[in-house]
XYZ file of C-alpha atoms in Angstrom:
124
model
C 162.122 139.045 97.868
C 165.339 136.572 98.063
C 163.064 133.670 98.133
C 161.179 134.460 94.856
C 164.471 134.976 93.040
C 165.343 131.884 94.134
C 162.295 130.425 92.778
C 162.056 132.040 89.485
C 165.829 130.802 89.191
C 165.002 127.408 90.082
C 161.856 127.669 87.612
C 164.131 128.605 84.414
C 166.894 126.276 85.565
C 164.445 123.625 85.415
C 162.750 124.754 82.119
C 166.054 124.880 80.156
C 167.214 121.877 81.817
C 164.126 119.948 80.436
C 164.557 121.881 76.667
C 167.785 120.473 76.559
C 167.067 117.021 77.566
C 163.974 116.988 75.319
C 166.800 118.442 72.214
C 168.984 115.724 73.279
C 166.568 112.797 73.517
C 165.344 114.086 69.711
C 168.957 113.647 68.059
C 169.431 110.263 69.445
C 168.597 107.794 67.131
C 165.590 105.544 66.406
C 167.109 102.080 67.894
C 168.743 104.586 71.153
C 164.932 106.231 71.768
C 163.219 102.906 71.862
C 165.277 101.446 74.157
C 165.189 104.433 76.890
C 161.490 105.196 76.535
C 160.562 102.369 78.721
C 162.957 103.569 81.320
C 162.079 107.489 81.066
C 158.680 106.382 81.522
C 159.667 103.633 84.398
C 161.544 107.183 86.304
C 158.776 109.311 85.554
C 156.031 106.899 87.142
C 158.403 106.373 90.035
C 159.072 110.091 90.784
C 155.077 110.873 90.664
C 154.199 107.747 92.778
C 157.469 109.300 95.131
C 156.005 112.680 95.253
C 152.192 111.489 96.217
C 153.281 108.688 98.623
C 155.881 110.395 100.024
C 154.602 114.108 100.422
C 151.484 114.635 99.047
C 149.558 112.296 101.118
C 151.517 112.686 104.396
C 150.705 116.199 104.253
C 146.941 115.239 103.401
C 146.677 113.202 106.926
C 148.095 115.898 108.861
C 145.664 118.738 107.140
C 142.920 116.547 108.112
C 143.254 116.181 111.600
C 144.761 113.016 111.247
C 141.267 111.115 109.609
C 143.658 108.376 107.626
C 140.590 106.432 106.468
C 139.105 109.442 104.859
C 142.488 110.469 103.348
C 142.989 106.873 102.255
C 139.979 106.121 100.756
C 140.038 108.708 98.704
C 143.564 107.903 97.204
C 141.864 104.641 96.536
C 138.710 105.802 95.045
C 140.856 107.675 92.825
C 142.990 105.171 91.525
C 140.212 102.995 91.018
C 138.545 105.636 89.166
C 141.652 105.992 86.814
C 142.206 102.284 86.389
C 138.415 102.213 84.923
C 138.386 105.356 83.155
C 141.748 103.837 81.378
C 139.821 100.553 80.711
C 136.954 102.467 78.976
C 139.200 105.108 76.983
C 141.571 102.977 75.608
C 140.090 99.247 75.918
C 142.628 97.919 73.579
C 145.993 98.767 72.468
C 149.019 97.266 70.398
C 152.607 97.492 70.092
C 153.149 97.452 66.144
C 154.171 100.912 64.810
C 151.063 101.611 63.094
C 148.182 101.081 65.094
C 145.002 103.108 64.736
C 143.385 102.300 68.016
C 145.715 103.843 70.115
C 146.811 106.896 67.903
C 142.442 107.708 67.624
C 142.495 107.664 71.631
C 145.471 109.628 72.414
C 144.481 113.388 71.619
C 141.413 113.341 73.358
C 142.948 112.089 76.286
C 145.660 114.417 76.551
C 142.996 117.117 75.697
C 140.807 116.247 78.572
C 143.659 116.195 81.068
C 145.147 119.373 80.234
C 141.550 121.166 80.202
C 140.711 119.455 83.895
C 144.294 120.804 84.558
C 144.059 124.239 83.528
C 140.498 124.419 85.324
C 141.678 123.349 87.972
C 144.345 125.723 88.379
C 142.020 128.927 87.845
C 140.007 127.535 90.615
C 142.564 127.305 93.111
């Protein structure tokens, strides 16, 4: 029972901690957001390529009965898959503020993750 207090605390502490941030980042101003997006997104792909590297696929080798080709080509397969799937969804991009290729891409994306995500998650 002490252990899933300490979760749910953990859980909201982490919730309102990103609210905050988020309500934070949103009253900076225009010049102050484009120069930390690059390094928000920099930390975030660090701390997911931390958390797969340095946990996820440890624990993968051991759950296996120690079969590190199988484990490891699969982690390759499925970057590779994501490096083409990226190169057919969005093929082309820009950097100017208005820019229709990248804007037409986005939602469809983000919709396609989140419904993998969710199904996903009801499965398990």
């Amino acid at each position: 029972m002490l252990l899933l207090l300490w979760i749910i605390l953990f859980s909201v502490l982490g919730s309102v901690g990103a609210i905050i941030l988020a309500m934070i980042f949103i009253l900076l101003g225009k010049n102050q957001q484009e120069v930390l997006i690059p390094c928000l997104v920099a930390f975030a792909t660090g701390t997911l390529l931390s958390a797969a590297l340095l946990g996820m696929i440890p624990n993968a080798i051991i759950t296996s009965g120690n079969q590190i080709n199988t484990v490891l080509s699969m982690v390759l397969g499925g970057i590779i898959f994501f490096f083409i799937l990226e190169k057919l969804v969005i093929w082309r991009h820009c950097h100017r503020e208005e820019c229709e290729v990248t804007e037409a891409a986005t939602g469809p994306i983000i919709l396609f993750g989140d419904a993998f995500h969710n199904f996903v998650d009801g499965i398990v």
